[in-house]
PDB file of C-alpha atoms in Angstrom:
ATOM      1  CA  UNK A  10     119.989 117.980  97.562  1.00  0.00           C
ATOM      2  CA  UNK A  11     116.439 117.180  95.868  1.00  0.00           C
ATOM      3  CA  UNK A  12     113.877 115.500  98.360  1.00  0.00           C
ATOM      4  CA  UNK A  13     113.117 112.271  97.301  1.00  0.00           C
ATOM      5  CA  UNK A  14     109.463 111.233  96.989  1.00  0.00           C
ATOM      6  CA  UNK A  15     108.624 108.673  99.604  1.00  0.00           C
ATOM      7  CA  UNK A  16     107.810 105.190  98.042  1.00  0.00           C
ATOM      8  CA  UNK A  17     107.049 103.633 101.253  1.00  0.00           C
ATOM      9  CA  UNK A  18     103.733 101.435 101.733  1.00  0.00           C
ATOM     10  CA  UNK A  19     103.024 103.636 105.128  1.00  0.00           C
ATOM     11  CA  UNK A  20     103.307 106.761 102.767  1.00  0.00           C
ATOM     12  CA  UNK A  21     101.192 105.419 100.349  1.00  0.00           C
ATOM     13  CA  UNK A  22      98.903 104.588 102.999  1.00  0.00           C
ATOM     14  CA  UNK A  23      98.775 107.889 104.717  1.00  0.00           C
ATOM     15  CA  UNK A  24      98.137 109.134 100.438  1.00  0.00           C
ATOM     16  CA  UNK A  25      95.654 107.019 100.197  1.00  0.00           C
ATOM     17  CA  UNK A  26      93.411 108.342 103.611  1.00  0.00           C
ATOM     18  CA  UNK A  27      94.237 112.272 102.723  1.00  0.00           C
ATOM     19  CA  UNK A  28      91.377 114.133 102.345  1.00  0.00           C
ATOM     20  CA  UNK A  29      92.128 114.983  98.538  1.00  0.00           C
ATOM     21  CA  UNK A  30      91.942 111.133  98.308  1.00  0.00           C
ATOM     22  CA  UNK A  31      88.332 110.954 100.160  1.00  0.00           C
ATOM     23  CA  UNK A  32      87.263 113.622  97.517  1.00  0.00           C
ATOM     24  CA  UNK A  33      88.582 111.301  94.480  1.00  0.00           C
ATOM     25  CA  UNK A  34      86.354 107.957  96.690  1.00  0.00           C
ATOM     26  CA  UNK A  35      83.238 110.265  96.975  1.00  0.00           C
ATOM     27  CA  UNK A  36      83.838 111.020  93.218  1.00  0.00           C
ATOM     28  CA  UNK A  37      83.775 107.777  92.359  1.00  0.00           C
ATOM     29  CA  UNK A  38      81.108 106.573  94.243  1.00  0.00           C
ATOM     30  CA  UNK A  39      78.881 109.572  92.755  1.00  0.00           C
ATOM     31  CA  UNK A  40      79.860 108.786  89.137  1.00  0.00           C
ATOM     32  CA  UNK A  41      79.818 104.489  89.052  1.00  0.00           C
ATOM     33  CA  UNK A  42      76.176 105.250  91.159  1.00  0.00           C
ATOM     34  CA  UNK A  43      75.040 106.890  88.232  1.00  0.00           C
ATOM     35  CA  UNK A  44      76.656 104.416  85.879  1.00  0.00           C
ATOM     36  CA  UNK A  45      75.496 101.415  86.905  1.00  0.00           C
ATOM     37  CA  UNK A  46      71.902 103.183  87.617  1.00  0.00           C
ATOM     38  CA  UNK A  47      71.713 103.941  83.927  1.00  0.00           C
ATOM     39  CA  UNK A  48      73.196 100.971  82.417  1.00  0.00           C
ATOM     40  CA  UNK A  49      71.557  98.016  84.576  1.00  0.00           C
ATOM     41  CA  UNK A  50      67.930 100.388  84.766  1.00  0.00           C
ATOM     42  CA  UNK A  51      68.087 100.362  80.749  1.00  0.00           C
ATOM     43  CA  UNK A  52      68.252  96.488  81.266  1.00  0.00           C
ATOM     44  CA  UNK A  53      65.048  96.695  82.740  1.00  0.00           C
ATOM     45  CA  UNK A  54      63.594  99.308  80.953  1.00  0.00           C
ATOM     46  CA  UNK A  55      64.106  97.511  77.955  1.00  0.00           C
ATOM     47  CA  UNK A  56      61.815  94.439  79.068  1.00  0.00           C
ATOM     48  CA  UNK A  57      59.095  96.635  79.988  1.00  0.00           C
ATOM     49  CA  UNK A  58      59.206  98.228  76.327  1.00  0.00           C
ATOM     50  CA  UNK A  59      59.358  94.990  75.033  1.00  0.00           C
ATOM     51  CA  UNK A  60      56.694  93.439  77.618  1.00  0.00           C
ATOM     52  CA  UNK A  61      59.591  91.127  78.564  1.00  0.00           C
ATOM     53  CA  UNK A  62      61.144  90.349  75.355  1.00  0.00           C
ATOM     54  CA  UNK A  63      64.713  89.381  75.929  1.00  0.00           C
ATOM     55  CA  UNK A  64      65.366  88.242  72.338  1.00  0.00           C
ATOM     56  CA  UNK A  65      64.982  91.252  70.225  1.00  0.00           C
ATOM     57  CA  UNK A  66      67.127  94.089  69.020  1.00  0.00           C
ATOM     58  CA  UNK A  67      66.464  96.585  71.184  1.00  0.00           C
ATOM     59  CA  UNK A  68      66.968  94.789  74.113  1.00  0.00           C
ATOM     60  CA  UNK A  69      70.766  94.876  73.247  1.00  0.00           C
ATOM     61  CA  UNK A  70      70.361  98.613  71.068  1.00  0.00           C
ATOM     62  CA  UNK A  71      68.761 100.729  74.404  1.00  0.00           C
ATOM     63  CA  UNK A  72      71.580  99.424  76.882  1.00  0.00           C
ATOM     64  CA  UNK A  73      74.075  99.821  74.335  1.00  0.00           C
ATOM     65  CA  UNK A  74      73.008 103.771  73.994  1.00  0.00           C
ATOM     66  CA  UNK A  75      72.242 104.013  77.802  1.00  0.00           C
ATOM     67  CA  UNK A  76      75.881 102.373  78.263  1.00  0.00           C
ATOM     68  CA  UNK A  77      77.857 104.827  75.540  1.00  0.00           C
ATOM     69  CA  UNK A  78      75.365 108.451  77.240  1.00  0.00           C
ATOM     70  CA  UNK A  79      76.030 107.218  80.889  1.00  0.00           C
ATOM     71  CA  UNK A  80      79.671 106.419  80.806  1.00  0.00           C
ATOM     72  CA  UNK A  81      80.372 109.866  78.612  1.00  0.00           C
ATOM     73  CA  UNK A  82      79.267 111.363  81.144  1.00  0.00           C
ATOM     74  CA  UNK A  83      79.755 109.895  84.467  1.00  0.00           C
ATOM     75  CA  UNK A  84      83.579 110.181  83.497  1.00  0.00           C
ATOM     76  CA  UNK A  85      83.414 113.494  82.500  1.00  0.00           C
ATOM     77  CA  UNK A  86      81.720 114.311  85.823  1.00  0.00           C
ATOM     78  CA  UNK A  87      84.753 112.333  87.938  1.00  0.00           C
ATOM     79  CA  UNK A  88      87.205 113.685  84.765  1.00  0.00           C
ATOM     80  CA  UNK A  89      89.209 116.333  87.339  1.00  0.00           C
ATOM     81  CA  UNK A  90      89.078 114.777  90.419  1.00  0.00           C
ATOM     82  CA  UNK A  91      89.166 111.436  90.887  1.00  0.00           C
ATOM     83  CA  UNK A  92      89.973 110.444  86.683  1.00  0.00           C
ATOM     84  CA  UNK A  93      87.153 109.331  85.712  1.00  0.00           C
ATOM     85  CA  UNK A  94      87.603 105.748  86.591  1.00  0.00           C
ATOM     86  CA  UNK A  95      83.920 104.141  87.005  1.00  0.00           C
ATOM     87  CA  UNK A  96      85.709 100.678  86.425  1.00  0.00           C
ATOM     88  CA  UNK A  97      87.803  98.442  88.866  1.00  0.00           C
ATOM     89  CA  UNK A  98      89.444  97.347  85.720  1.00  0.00           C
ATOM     90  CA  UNK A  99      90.263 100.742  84.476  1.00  0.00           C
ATOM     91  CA  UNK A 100      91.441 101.299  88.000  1.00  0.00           C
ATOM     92  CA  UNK A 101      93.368  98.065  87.949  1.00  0.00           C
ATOM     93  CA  UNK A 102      95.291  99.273  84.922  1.00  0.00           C
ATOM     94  CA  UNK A 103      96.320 102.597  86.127  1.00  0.00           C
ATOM     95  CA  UNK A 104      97.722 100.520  89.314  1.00  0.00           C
ATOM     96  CA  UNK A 105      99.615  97.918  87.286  1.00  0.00           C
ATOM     97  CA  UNK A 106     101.075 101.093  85.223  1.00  0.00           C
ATOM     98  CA  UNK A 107     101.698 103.311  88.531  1.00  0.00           C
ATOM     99  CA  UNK A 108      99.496 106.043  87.562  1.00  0.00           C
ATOM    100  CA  UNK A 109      97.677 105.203  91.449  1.00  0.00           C
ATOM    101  CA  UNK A 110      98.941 103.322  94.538  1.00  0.00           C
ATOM    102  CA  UNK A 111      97.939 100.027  95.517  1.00  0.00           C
ATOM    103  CA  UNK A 112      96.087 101.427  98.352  1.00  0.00           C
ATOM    104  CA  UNK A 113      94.540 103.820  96.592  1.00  0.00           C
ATOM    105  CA  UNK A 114      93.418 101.706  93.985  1.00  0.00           C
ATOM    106  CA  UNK A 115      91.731  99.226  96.868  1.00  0.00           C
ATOM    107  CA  UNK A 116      89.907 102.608  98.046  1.00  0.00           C
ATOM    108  CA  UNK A 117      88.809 103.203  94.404  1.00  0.00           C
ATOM    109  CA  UNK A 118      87.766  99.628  94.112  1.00  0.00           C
ATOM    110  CA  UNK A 119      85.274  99.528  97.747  1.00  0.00           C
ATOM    111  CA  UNK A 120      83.786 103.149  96.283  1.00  0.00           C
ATOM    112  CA  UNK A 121      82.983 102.120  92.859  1.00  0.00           C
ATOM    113  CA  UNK A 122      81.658  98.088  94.325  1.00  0.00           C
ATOM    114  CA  UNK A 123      79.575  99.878  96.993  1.00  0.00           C
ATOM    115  CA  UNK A 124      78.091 102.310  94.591  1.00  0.00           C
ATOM    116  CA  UNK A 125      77.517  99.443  92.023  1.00  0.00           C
ATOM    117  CA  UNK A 126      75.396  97.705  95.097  1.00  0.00           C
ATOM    118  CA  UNK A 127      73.741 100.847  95.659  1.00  0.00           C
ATOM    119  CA  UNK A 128      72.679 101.666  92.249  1.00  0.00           C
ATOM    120  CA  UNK A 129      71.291  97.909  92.286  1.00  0.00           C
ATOM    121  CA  UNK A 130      69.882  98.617  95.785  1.00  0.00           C
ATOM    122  CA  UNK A 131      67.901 101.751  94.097  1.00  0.00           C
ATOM    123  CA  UNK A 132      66.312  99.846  90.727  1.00  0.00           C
ATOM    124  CA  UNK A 133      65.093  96.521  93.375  1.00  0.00           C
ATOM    125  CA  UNK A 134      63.203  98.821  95.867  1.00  0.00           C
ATOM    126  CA  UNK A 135      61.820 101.000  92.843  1.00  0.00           C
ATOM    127  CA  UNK A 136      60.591  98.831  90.123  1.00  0.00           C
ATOM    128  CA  UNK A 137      58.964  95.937  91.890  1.00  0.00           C
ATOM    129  CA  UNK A 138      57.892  94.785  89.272  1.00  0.00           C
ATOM    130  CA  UNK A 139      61.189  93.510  88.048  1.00  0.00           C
ATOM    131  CA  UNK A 140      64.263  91.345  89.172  1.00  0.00           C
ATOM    132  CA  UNK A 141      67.408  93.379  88.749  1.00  0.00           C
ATOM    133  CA  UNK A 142      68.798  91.985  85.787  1.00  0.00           C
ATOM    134  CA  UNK A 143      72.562  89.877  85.832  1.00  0.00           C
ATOM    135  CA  UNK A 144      74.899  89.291  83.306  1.00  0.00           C
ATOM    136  CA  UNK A 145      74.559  85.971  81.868  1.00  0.00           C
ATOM    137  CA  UNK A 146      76.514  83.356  79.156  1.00  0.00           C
ATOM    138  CA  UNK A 147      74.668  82.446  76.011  1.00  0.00           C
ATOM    139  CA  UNK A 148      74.567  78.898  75.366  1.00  0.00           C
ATOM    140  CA  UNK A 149      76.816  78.780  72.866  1.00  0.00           C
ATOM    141  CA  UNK A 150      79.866  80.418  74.743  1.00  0.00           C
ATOM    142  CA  UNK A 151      81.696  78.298  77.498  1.00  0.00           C
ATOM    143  CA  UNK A 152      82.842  80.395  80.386  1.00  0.00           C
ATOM    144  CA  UNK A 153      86.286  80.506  79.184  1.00  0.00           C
ATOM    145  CA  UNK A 154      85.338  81.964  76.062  1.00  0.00           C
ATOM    146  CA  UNK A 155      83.282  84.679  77.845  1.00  0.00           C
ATOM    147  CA  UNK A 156      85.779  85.489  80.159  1.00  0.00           C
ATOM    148  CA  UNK A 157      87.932  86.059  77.132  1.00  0.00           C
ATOM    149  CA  UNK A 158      85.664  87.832  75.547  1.00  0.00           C
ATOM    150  CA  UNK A 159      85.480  90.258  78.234  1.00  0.00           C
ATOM    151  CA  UNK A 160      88.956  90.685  78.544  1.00  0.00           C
ATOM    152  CA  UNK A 161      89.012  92.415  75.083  1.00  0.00           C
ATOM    153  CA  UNK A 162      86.205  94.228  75.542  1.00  0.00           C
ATOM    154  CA  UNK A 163      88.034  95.592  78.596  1.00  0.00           C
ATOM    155  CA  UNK A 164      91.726  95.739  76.792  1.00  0.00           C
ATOM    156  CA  UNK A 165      89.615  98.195  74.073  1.00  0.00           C
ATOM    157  CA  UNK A 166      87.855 100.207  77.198  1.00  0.00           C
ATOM    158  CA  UNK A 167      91.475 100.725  79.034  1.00  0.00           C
ATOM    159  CA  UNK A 168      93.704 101.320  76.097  1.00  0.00           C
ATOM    160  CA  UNK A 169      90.904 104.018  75.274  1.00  0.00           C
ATOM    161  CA  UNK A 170      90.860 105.837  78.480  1.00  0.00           C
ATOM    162  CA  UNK A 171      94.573 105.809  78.338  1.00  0.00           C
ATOM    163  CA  UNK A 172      94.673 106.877  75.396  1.00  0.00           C
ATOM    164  CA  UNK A 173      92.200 110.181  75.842  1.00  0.00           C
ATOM    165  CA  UNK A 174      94.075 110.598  79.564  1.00  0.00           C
ATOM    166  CA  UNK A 175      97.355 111.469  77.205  1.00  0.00           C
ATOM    167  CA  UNK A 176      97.782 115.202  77.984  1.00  0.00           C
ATOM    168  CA  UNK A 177      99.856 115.551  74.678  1.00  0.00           C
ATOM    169  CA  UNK A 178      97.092 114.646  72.192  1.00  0.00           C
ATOM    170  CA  UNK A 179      95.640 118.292  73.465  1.00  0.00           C
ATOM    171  CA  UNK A 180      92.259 116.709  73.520  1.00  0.00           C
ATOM    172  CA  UNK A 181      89.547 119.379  75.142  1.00  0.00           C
ATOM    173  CA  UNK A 182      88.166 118.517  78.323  1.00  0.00           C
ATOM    174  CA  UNK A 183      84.931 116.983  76.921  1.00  0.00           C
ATOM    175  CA  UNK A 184      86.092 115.033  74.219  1.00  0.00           C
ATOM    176  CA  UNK A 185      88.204 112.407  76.121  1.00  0.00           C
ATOM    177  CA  UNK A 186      85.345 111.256  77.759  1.00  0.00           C
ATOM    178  CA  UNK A 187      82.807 111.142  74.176  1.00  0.00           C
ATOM    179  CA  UNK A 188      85.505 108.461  72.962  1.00  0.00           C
ATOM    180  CA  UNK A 189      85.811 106.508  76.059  1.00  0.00           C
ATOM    181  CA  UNK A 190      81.558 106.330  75.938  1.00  0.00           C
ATOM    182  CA  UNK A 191      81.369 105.193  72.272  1.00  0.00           C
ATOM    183  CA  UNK A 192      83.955 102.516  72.597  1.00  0.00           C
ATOM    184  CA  UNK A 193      81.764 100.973  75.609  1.00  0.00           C
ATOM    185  CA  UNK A 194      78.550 101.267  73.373  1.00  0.00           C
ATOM    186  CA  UNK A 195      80.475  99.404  70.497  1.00  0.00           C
ATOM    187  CA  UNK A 196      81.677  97.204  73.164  1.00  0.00           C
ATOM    188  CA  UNK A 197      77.950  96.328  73.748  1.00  0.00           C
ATOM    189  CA  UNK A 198      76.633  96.060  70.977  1.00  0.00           C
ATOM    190  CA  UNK A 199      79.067  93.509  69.664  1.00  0.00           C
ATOM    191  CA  UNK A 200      79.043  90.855  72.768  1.00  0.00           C
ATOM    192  CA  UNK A 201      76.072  92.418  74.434  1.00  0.00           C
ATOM    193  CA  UNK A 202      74.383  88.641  73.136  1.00  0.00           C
ATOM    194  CA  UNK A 203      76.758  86.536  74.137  1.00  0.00           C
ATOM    195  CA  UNK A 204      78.436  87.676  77.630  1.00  0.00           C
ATOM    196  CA  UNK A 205      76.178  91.334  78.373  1.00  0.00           C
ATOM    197  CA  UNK A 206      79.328  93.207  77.412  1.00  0.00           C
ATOM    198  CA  UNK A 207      79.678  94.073  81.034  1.00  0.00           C
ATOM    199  CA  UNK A 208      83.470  95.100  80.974  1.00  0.00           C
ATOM    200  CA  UNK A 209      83.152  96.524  84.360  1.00  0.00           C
ATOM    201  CA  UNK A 210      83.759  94.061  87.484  1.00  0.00           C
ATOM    202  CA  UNK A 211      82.058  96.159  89.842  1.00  0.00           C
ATOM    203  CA  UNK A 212      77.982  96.843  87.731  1.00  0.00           C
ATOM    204  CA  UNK A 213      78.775  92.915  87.379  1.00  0.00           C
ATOM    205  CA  UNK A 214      78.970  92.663  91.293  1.00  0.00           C
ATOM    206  CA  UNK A 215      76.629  94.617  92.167  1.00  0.00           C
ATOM    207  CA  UNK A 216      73.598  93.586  90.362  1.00  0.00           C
ATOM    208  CA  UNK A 217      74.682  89.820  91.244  1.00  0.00           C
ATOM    209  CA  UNK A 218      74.838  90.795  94.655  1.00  0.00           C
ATOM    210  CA  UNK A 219      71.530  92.439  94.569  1.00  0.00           C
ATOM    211  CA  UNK A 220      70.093  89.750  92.818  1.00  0.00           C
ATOM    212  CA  UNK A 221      71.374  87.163  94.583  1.00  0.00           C
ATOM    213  CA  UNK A 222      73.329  84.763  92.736  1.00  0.00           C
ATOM    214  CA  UNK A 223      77.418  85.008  91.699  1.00  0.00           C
ATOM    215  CA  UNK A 224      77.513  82.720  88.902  1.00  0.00           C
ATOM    216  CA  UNK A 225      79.461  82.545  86.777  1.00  0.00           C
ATOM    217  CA  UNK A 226      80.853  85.515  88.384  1.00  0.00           C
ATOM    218  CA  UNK A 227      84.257  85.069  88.231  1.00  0.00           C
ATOM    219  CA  UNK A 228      84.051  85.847  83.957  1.00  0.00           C
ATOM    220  CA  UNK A 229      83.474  89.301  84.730  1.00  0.00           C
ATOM    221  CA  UNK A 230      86.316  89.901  86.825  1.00  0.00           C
ATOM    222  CA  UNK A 231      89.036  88.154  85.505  1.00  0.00           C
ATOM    223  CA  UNK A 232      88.421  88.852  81.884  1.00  0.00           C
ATOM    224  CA  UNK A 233      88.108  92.420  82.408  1.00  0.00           C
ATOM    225  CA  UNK A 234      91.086  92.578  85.018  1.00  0.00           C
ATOM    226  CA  UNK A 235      93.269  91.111  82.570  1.00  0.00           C
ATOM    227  CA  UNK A 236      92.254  92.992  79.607  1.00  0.00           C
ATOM    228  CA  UNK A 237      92.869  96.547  81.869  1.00  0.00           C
ATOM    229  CA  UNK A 238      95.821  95.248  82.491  1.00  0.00           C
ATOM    230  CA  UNK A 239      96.945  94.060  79.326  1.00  0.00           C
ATOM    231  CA  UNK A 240      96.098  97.258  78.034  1.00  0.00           C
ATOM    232  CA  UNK A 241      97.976  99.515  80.784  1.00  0.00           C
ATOM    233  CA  UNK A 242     101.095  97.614  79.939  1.00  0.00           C
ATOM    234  CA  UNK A 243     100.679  98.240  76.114  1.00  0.00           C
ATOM    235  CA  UNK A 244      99.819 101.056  75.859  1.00  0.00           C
ATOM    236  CA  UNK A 245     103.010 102.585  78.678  1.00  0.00           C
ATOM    237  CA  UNK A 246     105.503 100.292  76.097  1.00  0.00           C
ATOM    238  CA  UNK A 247     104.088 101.291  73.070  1.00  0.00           C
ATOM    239  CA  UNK A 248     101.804 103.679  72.861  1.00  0.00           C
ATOM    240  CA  UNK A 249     103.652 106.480  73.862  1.00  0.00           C
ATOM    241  CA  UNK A 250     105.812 108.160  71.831  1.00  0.00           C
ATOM    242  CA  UNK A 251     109.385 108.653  72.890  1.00  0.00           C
ATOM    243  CA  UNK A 252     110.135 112.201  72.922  1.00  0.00           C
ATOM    244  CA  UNK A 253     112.564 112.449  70.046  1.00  0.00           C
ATOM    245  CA  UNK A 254     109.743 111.299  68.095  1.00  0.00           C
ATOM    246  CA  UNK A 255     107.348 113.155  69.603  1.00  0.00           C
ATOM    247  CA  UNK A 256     110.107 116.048  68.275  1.00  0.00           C
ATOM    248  CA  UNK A 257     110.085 114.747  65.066  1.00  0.00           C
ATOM    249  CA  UNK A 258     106.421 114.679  64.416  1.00  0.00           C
ATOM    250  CA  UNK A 259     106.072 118.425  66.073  1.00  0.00           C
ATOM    251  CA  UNK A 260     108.632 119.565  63.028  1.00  0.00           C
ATOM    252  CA  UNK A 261     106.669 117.669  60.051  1.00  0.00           C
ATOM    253  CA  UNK A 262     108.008 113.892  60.253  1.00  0.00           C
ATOM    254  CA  UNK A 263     105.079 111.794  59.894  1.00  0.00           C
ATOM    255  CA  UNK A 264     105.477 109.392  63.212  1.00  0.00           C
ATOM    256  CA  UNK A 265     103.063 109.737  65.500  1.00  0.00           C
ATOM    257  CA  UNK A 266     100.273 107.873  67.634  1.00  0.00           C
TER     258      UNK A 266
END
């Protein structure tokens, strides 16, 4: 008789405290660190290139780069241990599609939130010279509208990092990763003026927290939440390719992802 896998919430508990678990917290806390370091200090570097210019292309252009060379890479760096997450939404998806625990996922969430506070903690005591930035509304956006905005920003981000964790595309190790960067720099570019294109719940938190003020806070959590898990749910349904088609595409039919 096969042993069946325990389901219980005391065995996901005890899953969630192993020490192959701590590895996959300290992972994330190493990578979203230097994620949110990159993407909020290219915020500020931006100003100072600009002597304080908040209006011009590049103040959308450098985060948008820092945001596609720091994500590449601070999920390839997590990639093998811990998935690469760097985003409570992303995180939030895999739950909602039972790629992770709900413990586990809570333990993902602290690491990445405490990193994000961190990273913020870093840029304040360094560059006195400068508030850590926040992400803010334009004018012409109501809150509603941001939050949505941020929700497909986030469905795009999650159905990509789904998409690249598919072990049958036979993507290299390195390449799943690229995509999942260049999607967030798109992301960025395209809303970066109207919500900051934050996508990520926790850089959001942190850099209010640092900064001091949560408003308008709750846009970059429950757009982004939803969209992740929006995008979990789609892409288990119908992204995947039953494997009779996955068959038939192997032998020449033309189905496929």
């Amino acid at each position: 008789m096969r042993r069946m896998i325990p389901t219980t919430l005391s065995s996901k508990f005890q899953g969630a405290v192993s020490m192959n678990a701590l590895r996959c917290y300290v992972s994330e806390f190493i990578s979203t660190f230097f994620f949110v370091l990159a993407a909020v200090g290219s915020v500020m570097a931006s100003r100072k290139l600009m002597a304080g210019d908040v209006t011009g292309p590049f103040s959308v252009l450098i985060p948008a780069i820092a945001n596609a060379f720091a994500l590449s890479s601070s999920v390839y760096i997590s990639w093998n241990v811990s998935g690469g997450h760097v985003n409570p939404a992303v995180t939030f998806g895999m739950a909602i599609a039972g790629r992770i625990s709900v413990p586990t996922a809570m333990f993902y969430w602290t690491s990445q939130m405490l990193a994000s506070v961190m990273a913020c903690l870093v840029l304040k005591v360094t560059v006195i010279e400068q508030h850590v930035p926040i992400y803010k509304i334009a004018g012409e956006m109501t809150g509603f509208g941001a939050s949505v905005l941020e929700g497909v920003l986030a469905f795009v981000l999650v159905y990509t990092v789904f998409t690249a964790n598919d072990p049958r595309r036979g993507l290299p190790l390195a390449v799943g990763p690229i995509f999942i960067g260049f999607v967030a720099g798109a992301n960025v570019l395209a809303a970066g003026p109207f919500s900051g294109g934050s996508m990520n719940p926790a850089c959001a938190f942190g850099s209010a927290m640092v900064y001091g003020s949560f408003k308008n806070q709750a846009v970059y959590w429950v757009g982004p939440l939803l969209g992740g898990a929006t995008a979990a749910l789609v892409y288990d349904n119908m992204g995947v390719v039953p494997a009779e088609e996955d068959h038939g595409s192997s032998t020449g039919d033309a189905t496929g992802v």
